[in-house]
């Protein structure tokens, strides 16, 4: 890679960021496309974010990603939001157009693309989503925007995200044709009923993520049936206990690897106007993605 006087800067702002796969993915994609861009990681938290954004904007950064803990804090620092980012209330990608910063959320797009990549179409169908955090919110909003018919969201009543998720469901119900309903995840009969009419069950909580790999958000294995697609936003481990048990019951399953890939591909497109060479990036960094 040759850094020149014209090289455009893109970056990831979060804390911690050193473990991220995003610099590998984007820098290789820039190289393969012959684009004079570079992607760097900066360890920035909520307190340092305003100064970092002001400085990067002054330096003419083309755009940046946000990860924990900055996805909510960034919203007030932007000039505009995409419809999905507005609905979600969180941003993971910013585009700088001559000093005007627009926020997008590509996590939901990434997940919906990973569903399509696995060979499924959930438009017009019912889905059940476990969790109410950042990933769940982005996915539910995008699923509603993309034409999923009904979304049943299950969360702990004590969740710090409960009210926000209720507001999201209300907004979906009042502005889109999708029906969204928030349930307490202790309500087993509601869970049973929702899953029985769902085409897809998604774990969007961190339950089952390394190192706590012996836990699953679903304790009742009788909910699994062979025509229920079961997926997980988690990609470490590649096969969570949830996916392992669903697979044993005959369900098609896929993990969060390609959600990660496609959220990046959408950010790449927003910054460069070009498609990420997904096939090559998949082979190089995601060859063990599971379908
Ligand atoms: P987050 O905003 O902190 O949300 C975490 C969610 O998990 C909350 O709803 C939380 O519920 C729930 N949860 C945690 N422990 C639970 C338990 N024991 N029982 C029930 N619910 C529990 O985190 P996030 O950003 O959404 O991330 C969630 C997972 O998605 C992480 O594993 C992350 O690595 C993964 N992720 C993957 C991608 C990808 O590209 N594949 C992208 C983003 C995130 P409470 O509010 O009740 O605590």
mmCIF file of C-alpha atoms and ligand atoms in Angstrom:
data_model
loop_
_atom_site.group_PDB
_atom_site.id
_atom_site.type_symbol
_atom_site.label_atom_id
_atom_site.label_comp_id
_atom_site.label_asym_id
_atom_site.label_seq_id
_atom_site.Cartn_x
_atom_site.Cartn_y
_atom_site.Cartn_z
ATOM 1 C CA UNK A 1 0.000 0.000 0.000
ATOM 2 C CA UNK A 2 1.422 3.404 -0.993
ATOM 3 C CA UNK A 3 0.319 6.316 1.161
ATOM 4 C CA UNK A 4 0.289 9.428 -1.035
ATOM 5 C CA UNK A 5 -0.629 13.067 -0.650
ATOM 6 C CA UNK A 6 -4.083 12.151 -1.933
ATOM 7 C CA UNK A 7 -4.749 9.190 0.364
ATOM 8 C CA UNK A 8 -8.212 9.391 1.908
ATOM 9 C CA UNK A 9 -8.518 8.531 5.579
ATOM 10 C CA UNK A 10 -11.157 6.250 7.089
ATOM 11 C CA UNK A 11 -11.094 4.935 10.637
ATOM 12 C CA UNK A 12 -12.641 3.075 13.532
ATOM 13 C CA UNK A 13 -13.288 5.008 16.747
ATOM 14 C CA UNK A 14 -13.898 2.867 19.812
ATOM 15 C CA UNK A 15 -12.377 1.490 22.976
ATOM 16 C CA UNK A 16 -10.943 -1.113 22.858
ATOM 17 C CA UNK A 17 -10.237 -1.320 19.115
ATOM 18 C CA UNK A 18 -6.884 -3.081 18.777
ATOM 19 C CA UNK A 19 -8.535 -6.523 18.272
ATOM 20 C CA UNK A 20 -10.759 -5.348 15.404
ATOM 21 C CA UNK A 21 -10.833 -7.162 12.061
ATOM 22 C CA UNK A 22 -12.117 -3.994 10.312
ATOM 23 C CA UNK A 23 -8.660 -2.555 9.356
ATOM 24 C CA UNK A 24 -7.691 -5.870 7.728
ATOM 25 C CA UNK A 25 -10.977 -6.094 5.844
ATOM 26 C CA UNK A 26 -11.097 -2.476 4.612
ATOM 27 C CA UNK A 27 -7.402 -2.032 3.785
ATOM 28 C CA UNK A 28 -7.408 -5.262 1.758
ATOM 29 C CA UNK A 29 -10.632 -4.191 0.000
ATOM 30 C CA UNK A 30 -9.097 -0.755 -0.843
ATOM 31 C CA UNK A 31 -6.013 -2.535 -2.207
ATOM 32 C CA UNK A 32 -8.052 -4.973 -4.302
ATOM 33 C CA UNK A 33 -10.159 -2.133 -5.718
ATOM 34 C CA UNK A 34 -7.071 0.052 -6.337
ATOM 35 C CA UNK A 35 -8.478 2.831 -4.154
ATOM 36 C CA UNK A 36 -6.140 5.351 -2.516
ATOM 37 C CA UNK A 37 -7.700 5.005 0.937
ATOM 38 C CA UNK A 38 -6.442 3.845 4.311
ATOM 39 C CA UNK A 39 -8.349 2.585 7.401
ATOM 40 C CA UNK A 40 -6.874 3.092 10.886
ATOM 41 C CA UNK A 41 -8.041 2.349 14.440
ATOM 42 C CA UNK A 42 -8.145 5.025 17.149
ATOM 43 C CA UNK A 43 -8.780 4.241 20.809
ATOM 44 C CA UNK A 44 -11.459 6.838 21.546
ATOM 45 C CA UNK A 45 -14.106 6.745 24.258
ATOM 46 C CA UNK A 46 -17.260 8.779 24.919
ATOM 47 C CA UNK A 47 -15.285 11.540 26.671
ATOM 48 C CA UNK A 48 -12.707 11.969 23.925
ATOM 49 C CA UNK A 49 -15.148 11.486 21.039
ATOM 50 C CA UNK A 50 -16.213 15.151 20.505
ATOM 51 C CA UNK A 51 -12.599 16.392 20.213
ATOM 52 C CA UNK A 52 -11.605 13.423 18.033
ATOM 53 C CA UNK A 53 -14.519 13.963 15.643
ATOM 54 C CA UNK A 54 -13.841 17.720 15.405
ATOM 55 C CA UNK A 55 -10.150 17.068 14.686
ATOM 56 C CA UNK A 56 -10.749 14.312 12.121
ATOM 57 C CA UNK A 57 -13.364 16.437 10.377
ATOM 58 C CA UNK A 58 -10.898 19.341 10.212
ATOM 59 C CA UNK A 59 -8.339 16.924 8.706
ATOM 60 C CA UNK A 60 -10.839 16.008 5.993
ATOM 61 C CA UNK A 61 -11.437 12.379 6.988
ATOM 62 C CA UNK A 62 -13.690 10.678 4.406
ATOM 63 C CA UNK A 63 -15.592 8.738 7.054
ATOM 64 C CA UNK A 64 -15.374 6.498 10.074
ATOM 65 C CA UNK A 65 -16.944 3.601 11.934
ATOM 66 C CA UNK A 66 -18.019 3.703 15.547
ATOM 67 C CA UNK A 67 -17.931 0.798 17.924
ATOM 68 C CA UNK A 68 -18.450 0.419 21.661
ATOM 69 C CA UNK A 69 -18.910 2.736 23.551
ATOM 70 C CA UNK A 70 -19.509 5.431 20.886
ATOM 71 C CA UNK A 71 -22.518 4.359 18.805
ATOM 72 C CA UNK A 72 -25.023 6.430 20.806
ATOM 73 C CA UNK A 73 -22.785 9.354 21.831
ATOM 74 C CA UNK A 74 -21.924 10.170 18.189
ATOM 75 C CA UNK A 75 -25.549 10.964 17.277
ATOM 76 C CA UNK A 76 -25.480 14.489 18.777
ATOM 77 C CA UNK A 77 -22.253 15.324 16.936
ATOM 78 C CA UNK A 78 -23.678 14.788 13.443
ATOM 79 C CA UNK A 79 -25.471 17.029 10.934
ATOM 80 C CA UNK A 80 -27.844 14.393 9.590
ATOM 81 C CA UNK A 81 -28.996 10.792 10.072
ATOM 82 C CA UNK A 82 -30.177 8.123 7.626
ATOM 83 C CA UNK A 83 -33.762 6.872 8.173
ATOM 84 C CA UNK A 84 -32.469 3.631 9.753
ATOM 85 C CA UNK A 85 -30.028 5.479 12.049
ATOM 86 C CA UNK A 86 -32.850 7.804 13.116
ATOM 87 C CA UNK A 87 -35.118 4.831 13.897
ATOM 88 C CA UNK A 88 -32.356 2.961 15.746
ATOM 89 C CA UNK A 89 -30.955 6.005 17.572
ATOM 90 C CA UNK A 90 -27.399 4.753 17.062
ATOM 91 C CA UNK A 91 -24.752 5.148 14.357
ATOM 92 C CA UNK A 92 -21.893 2.836 13.345
ATOM 93 C CA UNK A 93 -20.824 4.610 10.131
ATOM 94 C CA UNK A 94 -20.269 8.299 9.379
ATOM 95 C CA UNK A 95 -19.695 9.882 5.967
ATOM 96 C CA UNK A 96 -17.993 13.284 5.739
ATOM 97 C CA UNK A 97 -19.169 15.223 2.684
ATOM 98 C CA UNK A 98 -17.075 18.418 2.681
ATOM 99 C CA UNK A 99 -17.548 18.979 6.406
ATOM 100 C CA UNK A 100 -21.146 17.736 6.624
ATOM 101 C CA UNK A 101 -21.311 14.574 8.743
ATOM 102 C CA UNK A 102 -24.100 12.059 8.065
ATOM 103 C CA UNK A 103 -24.675 9.056 10.320
ATOM 104 C CA UNK A 104 -25.759 5.610 9.120
ATOM 105 C CA UNK A 105 -26.314 2.312 10.835
ATOM 106 C CA UNK A 106 -25.114 -0.588 8.690
ATOM 107 C CA UNK A 107 -25.431 -3.349 11.341
ATOM 108 C CA UNK A 108 -29.048 -4.085 10.414
ATOM 109 C CA UNK A 109 -28.238 -3.974 6.688
ATOM 110 C CA UNK A 110 -25.336 -6.335 7.402
ATOM 111 C CA UNK A 111 -27.596 -8.808 9.173
ATOM 112 C CA UNK A 112 -30.313 -8.685 6.495
ATOM 113 C CA UNK A 113 -27.648 -9.242 3.827
ATOM 114 C CA UNK A 114 -26.311 -12.220 5.798
ATOM 115 C CA UNK A 115 -29.824 -13.717 5.794
ATOM 116 C CA UNK A 116 -29.979 -13.323 2.000
ATOM 117 C CA UNK A 117 -26.440 -14.690 1.664
ATOM 118 C CA UNK A 118 -27.511 -17.810 3.588
ATOM 119 C CA UNK A 119 -30.250 -18.253 0.975
ATOM 120 C CA UNK A 120 -33.316 -17.069 2.895
ATOM 121 C CA UNK A 121 -35.959 -14.423 2.279
ATOM 122 C CA UNK A 122 -37.743 -13.229 5.427
ATOM 123 C CA UNK A 123 -39.710 -10.406 3.803
ATOM 124 C CA UNK A 124 -43.419 -10.812 4.563
ATOM 125 C CA UNK A 125 -42.598 -13.307 7.335
ATOM 126 C CA UNK A 126 -42.636 -13.360 11.133
ATOM 127 C CA UNK A 127 -39.387 -13.415 13.119
ATOM 128 C CA UNK A 128 -38.447 -13.703 16.804
ATOM 129 C CA UNK A 129 -35.519 -11.666 18.112
ATOM 130 C CA UNK A 130 -33.932 -12.308 21.509
ATOM 131 C CA UNK A 131 -32.401 -9.137 22.982
ATOM 132 C CA UNK A 132 -32.876 -5.386 23.009
ATOM 133 C CA UNK A 133 -29.328 -4.014 22.822
ATOM 134 C CA UNK A 134 -27.529 -2.289 19.966
ATOM 135 C CA UNK A 135 -27.438 -5.277 17.612
ATOM 136 C CA UNK A 136 -31.075 -6.226 18.268
ATOM 137 C CA UNK A 137 -32.294 -2.644 17.759
ATOM 138 C CA UNK A 138 -30.426 -2.215 14.475
ATOM 139 C CA UNK A 139 -31.663 -5.549 13.139
ATOM 140 C CA UNK A 140 -35.302 -5.011 14.172
ATOM 141 C CA UNK A 141 -35.373 -1.528 12.605
ATOM 142 C CA UNK A 142 -33.814 -2.730 9.337
ATOM 143 C CA UNK A 143 -36.023 -5.825 9.212
ATOM 144 C CA UNK A 144 -39.093 -3.591 9.613
ATOM 145 C CA UNK A 145 -37.826 -1.186 6.920
ATOM 146 C CA UNK A 146 -37.099 -4.140 4.597
ATOM 147 C CA UNK A 147 -40.631 -5.555 4.802
ATOM 148 C CA UNK A 148 -40.563 -8.249 7.497
ATOM 149 C CA UNK A 149 -44.201 -8.683 8.467
ATOM 150 C CA UNK A 150 -44.058 -9.262 12.232
ATOM 151 C CA UNK A 151 -41.244 -8.996 14.789
ATOM 152 C CA UNK A 152 -41.487 -10.450 18.302
ATOM 153 C CA UNK A 153 -38.740 -9.035 20.512
ATOM 154 C CA UNK A 154 -37.909 -10.717 23.839
ATOM 155 C CA UNK A 155 -35.925 -8.907 26.531
ATOM 156 C CA UNK A 156 -35.485 -8.864 30.270
ATOM 157 C CA UNK A 157 -38.004 -6.538 31.948
ATOM 158 C CA UNK A 158 -35.064 -5.082 33.908
ATOM 159 C CA UNK A 159 -33.140 -4.287 30.726
ATOM 160 C CA UNK A 160 -31.755 -0.774 30.486
ATOM 161 C CA UNK A 161 -32.978 -0.921 26.887
ATOM 162 C CA UNK A 162 -36.605 -1.830 27.703
ATOM 163 C CA UNK A 163 -38.127 1.665 27.257
ATOM 164 C CA UNK A 164 -36.046 2.389 24.147
ATOM 165 C CA UNK A 165 -37.164 -0.888 22.601
ATOM 166 C CA UNK A 166 -40.802 -0.177 23.454
ATOM 167 C CA UNK A 167 -40.418 3.206 21.708
ATOM 168 C CA UNK A 168 -38.861 1.466 18.693
ATOM 169 C CA UNK A 169 -41.794 -0.974 18.530
ATOM 170 C CA UNK A 170 -44.263 1.923 18.829
ATOM 171 C CA UNK A 171 -42.502 3.831 16.026
ATOM 172 C CA UNK A 172 -42.436 0.756 13.782
ATOM 173 C CA UNK A 173 -46.135 0.125 14.435
ATOM 174 C CA UNK A 174 -47.134 3.716 13.746
ATOM 175 C CA UNK A 175 -44.934 4.399 10.703
ATOM 176 C CA UNK A 176 -44.382 1.091 8.872
ATOM 177 C CA UNK A 177 -46.550 -1.829 7.775
ATOM 178 C CA UNK A 178 -44.551 -4.191 10.016
ATOM 179 C CA UNK A 179 -46.023 -5.224 13.424
ATOM 180 C CA UNK A 180 -43.523 -5.197 16.313
ATOM 181 C CA UNK A 181 -44.234 -6.491 19.809
ATOM 182 C CA UNK A 182 -41.968 -6.419 22.876
ATOM 183 C CA UNK A 183 -42.315 -9.312 25.357
ATOM 184 C CA UNK A 184 -40.630 -10.243 28.626
ATOM 185 C CA UNK A 185 -38.313 -13.151 27.979
ATOM 186 C CA UNK A 186 -39.672 -14.922 31.065
ATOM 187 C CA UNK A 187 -43.055 -15.176 29.315
ATOM 188 C CA UNK A 188 -42.595 -18.699 28.013
ATOM 189 C CA UNK A 189 -46.055 -19.047 26.480
ATOM 190 C CA UNK A 190 -45.500 -15.829 24.463
ATOM 191 C CA UNK A 191 -42.097 -17.160 23.362
ATOM 192 C CA UNK A 192 -43.584 -20.506 22.361
ATOM 193 C CA UNK A 193 -46.372 -18.829 20.407
ATOM 194 C CA UNK A 194 -43.994 -16.346 18.686
ATOM 195 C CA UNK A 195 -41.446 -18.997 17.688
ATOM 196 C CA UNK A 196 -44.167 -21.362 16.431
ATOM 197 C CA UNK A 197 -45.244 -18.779 13.836
ATOM 198 C CA UNK A 198 -41.718 -17.517 13.066
ATOM 199 C CA UNK A 199 -39.629 -18.366 10.022
ATOM 200 C CA UNK A 200 -36.486 -17.278 11.856
ATOM 201 C CA UNK A 201 -35.270 -17.112 15.460
ATOM 202 C CA UNK A 202 -32.322 -14.805 16.164
ATOM 203 C CA UNK A 203 -30.128 -14.485 19.221
ATOM 204 C CA UNK A 204 -29.107 -10.807 19.343
ATOM 205 C CA UNK A 205 -27.920 -10.959 22.964
ATOM 206 C CA UNK A 206 -24.368 -11.646 24.091
ATOM 207 C CA UNK A 207 -25.503 -14.906 25.752
ATOM 208 C CA UNK A 208 -23.243 -17.719 24.506
ATOM 209 C CA UNK A 209 -20.379 -15.436 23.486
ATOM 210 C CA UNK A 210 -16.842 -16.490 24.454
ATOM 211 C CA UNK A 211 -15.788 -17.105 27.161
ATOM 212 C CA UNK A 212 -19.311 -18.046 28.378
ATOM 213 C CA UNK A 213 -19.860 -20.615 25.657
ATOM 214 C CA UNK A 214 -21.881 -23.060 27.761
ATOM 215 C CA UNK A 215 -24.968 -20.805 27.917
ATOM 216 C CA UNK A 216 -27.878 -20.378 25.506
ATOM 217 C CA UNK A 217 -30.697 -17.831 25.426
ATOM 218 C CA UNK A 218 -33.118 -20.689 24.587
ATOM 219 C CA UNK A 219 -33.505 -23.308 27.304
ATOM 220 C CA UNK A 220 -36.533 -25.121 25.833
ATOM 221 C CA UNK A 221 -35.200 -27.220 22.943
ATOM 222 C CA UNK A 222 -38.742 -28.261 21.971
ATOM 223 C CA UNK A 223 -39.028 -24.804 20.334
ATOM 224 C CA UNK A 224 -36.715 -25.973 17.529
ATOM 225 C CA UNK A 225 -38.333 -27.491 14.448
ATOM 226 C CA UNK A 226 -36.636 -28.365 11.163
ATOM 227 C CA UNK A 227 -38.208 -25.490 9.217
ATOM 228 C CA UNK A 228 -37.133 -22.849 11.777
ATOM 229 C CA UNK A 229 -34.004 -20.918 10.705
ATOM 230 C CA UNK A 230 -31.897 -20.224 13.794
ATOM 231 C CA UNK A 231 -29.179 -17.586 13.696
ATOM 232 C CA UNK A 232 -26.854 -15.835 16.081
ATOM 233 C CA UNK A 233 -25.181 -12.413 15.922
ATOM 234 C CA UNK A 234 -22.260 -13.950 17.798
ATOM 235 C CA UNK A 235 -19.258 -15.103 15.728
ATOM 236 C CA UNK A 236 -16.965 -16.102 18.587
ATOM 237 C CA UNK A 237 -17.428 -19.035 19.021
ATOM 238 C CA UNK A 238 -18.402 -19.837 15.450
ATOM 239 C CA UNK A 239 -20.997 -22.277 16.697
ATOM 240 C CA UNK A 240 -22.734 -21.139 19.883
ATOM 241 C CA UNK A 241 -24.564 -23.604 22.095
ATOM 242 C CA UNK A 242 -27.806 -22.222 20.614
ATOM 243 C CA UNK A 243 -26.708 -23.027 17.057
ATOM 244 C CA UNK A 244 -25.326 -26.385 18.128
ATOM 245 C CA UNK A 245 -28.623 -27.435 19.737
ATOM 246 C CA UNK A 246 -30.738 -26.021 16.906
ATOM 247 C CA UNK A 247 -28.608 -27.862 14.350
ATOM 248 C CA UNK A 248 -29.004 -31.104 16.324
ATOM 249 C CA UNK A 249 -32.787 -30.595 16.095
ATOM 250 C CA UNK A 250 -32.520 -30.277 12.294
ATOM 251 C CA UNK A 251 -32.755 -26.483 11.997
ATOM 252 C CA UNK A 252 -30.765 -24.579 9.366
ATOM 253 C CA UNK A 253 -28.358 -22.257 11.208
ATOM 254 C CA UNK A 254 -25.895 -19.438 10.565
ATOM 255 C CA UNK A 255 -23.698 -17.268 12.782
ATOM 256 C CA UNK A 256 -22.794 -13.549 12.918
ATOM 257 C CA UNK A 257 -19.677 -13.693 10.708
ATOM 258 C CA UNK A 258 -21.306 -12.451 7.542
ATOM 259 C CA UNK A 259 -23.247 -9.768 9.421
ATOM 260 C CA UNK A 260 -19.816 -8.398 10.325
ATOM 261 C CA UNK A 261 -18.647 -8.682 6.721
ATOM 262 C CA UNK A 262 -21.718 -7.028 5.192
ATOM 263 C CA UNK A 263 -21.952 -4.152 7.695
ATOM 264 C CA UNK A 264 -18.381 -3.364 6.590
ATOM 265 C CA UNK A 265 -19.236 -3.767 2.915
ATOM 266 C CA UNK A 266 -22.039 -1.228 3.257
ATOM 267 C CA UNK A 267 -19.729 1.276 5.024
ATOM 268 C CA UNK A 268 -17.158 0.740 2.232
ATOM 269 C CA UNK A 269 -19.842 1.527 -0.361
ATOM 270 C CA UNK A 270 -20.930 4.672 1.494
ATOM 271 C CA UNK A 271 -17.351 6.025 1.633
ATOM 272 C CA UNK A 272 -16.077 5.033 -1.801
ATOM 273 C CA UNK A 273 -19.197 4.642 -3.947
ATOM 274 C CA UNK A 274 -17.768 1.229 -4.944
ATOM 275 C CA UNK A 275 -18.765 -2.296 -3.954
ATOM 276 C CA UNK A 276 -16.436 -4.147 -1.620
ATOM 277 C CA UNK A 277 -14.901 -7.201 -3.348
ATOM 278 C CA UNK A 278 -16.896 -9.384 -0.975
ATOM 279 C CA UNK A 279 -15.940 -12.730 -2.515
ATOM 280 C CA UNK A 280 -12.205 -12.116 -2.055
ATOM 281 C CA UNK A 281 -12.630 -10.603 1.421
ATOM 282 C CA UNK A 282 -14.782 -13.566 2.433
ATOM 283 C CA UNK A 283 -12.147 -16.027 1.245
ATOM 284 C CA UNK A 284 -9.312 -14.171 2.918
ATOM 285 C CA UNK A 285 -10.817 -13.295 6.315
ATOM 286 C CA UNK A 286 -14.151 -15.122 6.682
ATOM 287 C CA UNK A 287 -13.502 -18.502 5.084
ATOM 288 C CA UNK A 288 -14.794 -20.227 8.205
ATOM 289 C CA UNK A 289 -18.137 -18.340 8.171
ATOM 290 C CA UNK A 290 -20.842 -20.891 8.645
ATOM 291 C CA UNK A 291 -23.981 -21.543 6.701
HETATM 292 P P1 LIG B 1 -25.560 -4.587 24.026
HETATM 293 O O1 LIG B 1 -26.082 -3.362 23.382
HETATM 294 O O2 LIG B 1 -24.794 -4.489 25.300
HETATM 295 O O3 LIG B 1 -26.818 -5.576 24.256
HETATM 296 C C1 LIG B 1 -26.669 -6.838 24.868
HETATM 297 C C2 LIG B 1 -28.038 -7.517 24.952
HETATM 298 O O4 LIG B 1 -27.841 -8.837 25.488
HETATM 299 C C3 LIG B 1 -29.011 -6.804 25.872
HETATM 300 O O5 LIG B 1 -30.314 -6.942 25.378
HETATM 301 C C4 LIG B 1 -28.846 -7.629 27.173
HETATM 302 O O6 LIG B 1 -29.945 -7.592 28.030
HETATM 303 C C5 LIG B 1 -28.734 -9.010 26.580
HETATM 304 N N1 LIG B 1 -28.226 -9.959 27.555
HETATM 305 C C6 LIG B 1 -26.964 -10.033 28.039
HETATM 306 N N2 LIG B 1 -26.902 -11.043 28.949
HETATM 307 C C7 LIG B 1 -28.151 -11.574 29.022
HETATM 308 C C8 LIG B 1 -28.726 -12.646 29.758
HETATM 309 N N3 LIG B 1 -27.993 -13.376 30.615
HETATM 310 N N4 LIG B 1 -30.038 -12.935 29.573
HETATM 311 C C9 LIG B 1 -30.775 -12.215 28.705
HETATM 312 N N5 LIG B 1 -30.295 -11.190 27.972
HETATM 313 C C10 LIG B 1 -28.999 -10.871 28.125
HETATM 314 O O7 LIG B 1 -24.621 -5.383 23.026
HETATM 315 P P2 LIG B 1 -24.744 -5.459 21.422
HETATM 316 O O8 LIG B 1 -23.862 -4.426 20.824
HETATM 317 O O9 LIG B 1 -26.177 -5.515 21.053
HETATM 318 O O10 LIG B 1 -24.047 -6.880 21.168
HETATM 319 C C11 LIG B 1 -24.737 -8.092 21.442
HETATM 320 C C12 LIG B 1 -23.966 -9.249 20.803
HETATM 321 O O11 LIG B 1 -23.976 -9.034 19.397
HETATM 322 C C13 LIG B 1 -22.499 -9.324 21.214
HETATM 323 O O12 LIG B 1 -22.166 -10.673 21.379
HETATM 324 C C14 LIG B 1 -21.756 -8.721 20.029
HETATM 325 O O13 LIG B 1 -20.469 -9.265 19.872
HETATM 326 C C15 LIG B 1 -22.659 -9.156 18.886
HETATM 327 N N6 LIG B 1 -22.578 -8.271 17.725
HETATM 328 C C16 LIG B 1 -22.287 -8.851 16.528
HETATM 329 C C17 LIG B 1 -22.212 -8.053 15.397
HETATM 330 C C18 LIG B 1 -21.861 -8.696 14.080
HETATM 331 O O14 LIG B 1 -21.510 -7.974 13.141
HETATM 332 N N7 LIG B 1 -21.978 -9.993 13.949
HETATM 333 C C19 LIG B 1 -22.453 -6.677 15.463
HETATM 334 C C20 LIG B 1 -22.789 -6.118 16.704
HETATM 335 C C21 LIG B 1 -22.837 -6.943 17.833
HETATM 336 P P3 LIG B 1 -30.013 -6.540 29.271
HETATM 337 O O15 LIG B 1 -30.231 -5.193 28.652
HETATM 338 O O16 LIG B 1 -31.164 -7.056 30.068
HETATM 339 O O17 LIG B 1 -28.702 -6.630 29.998
#
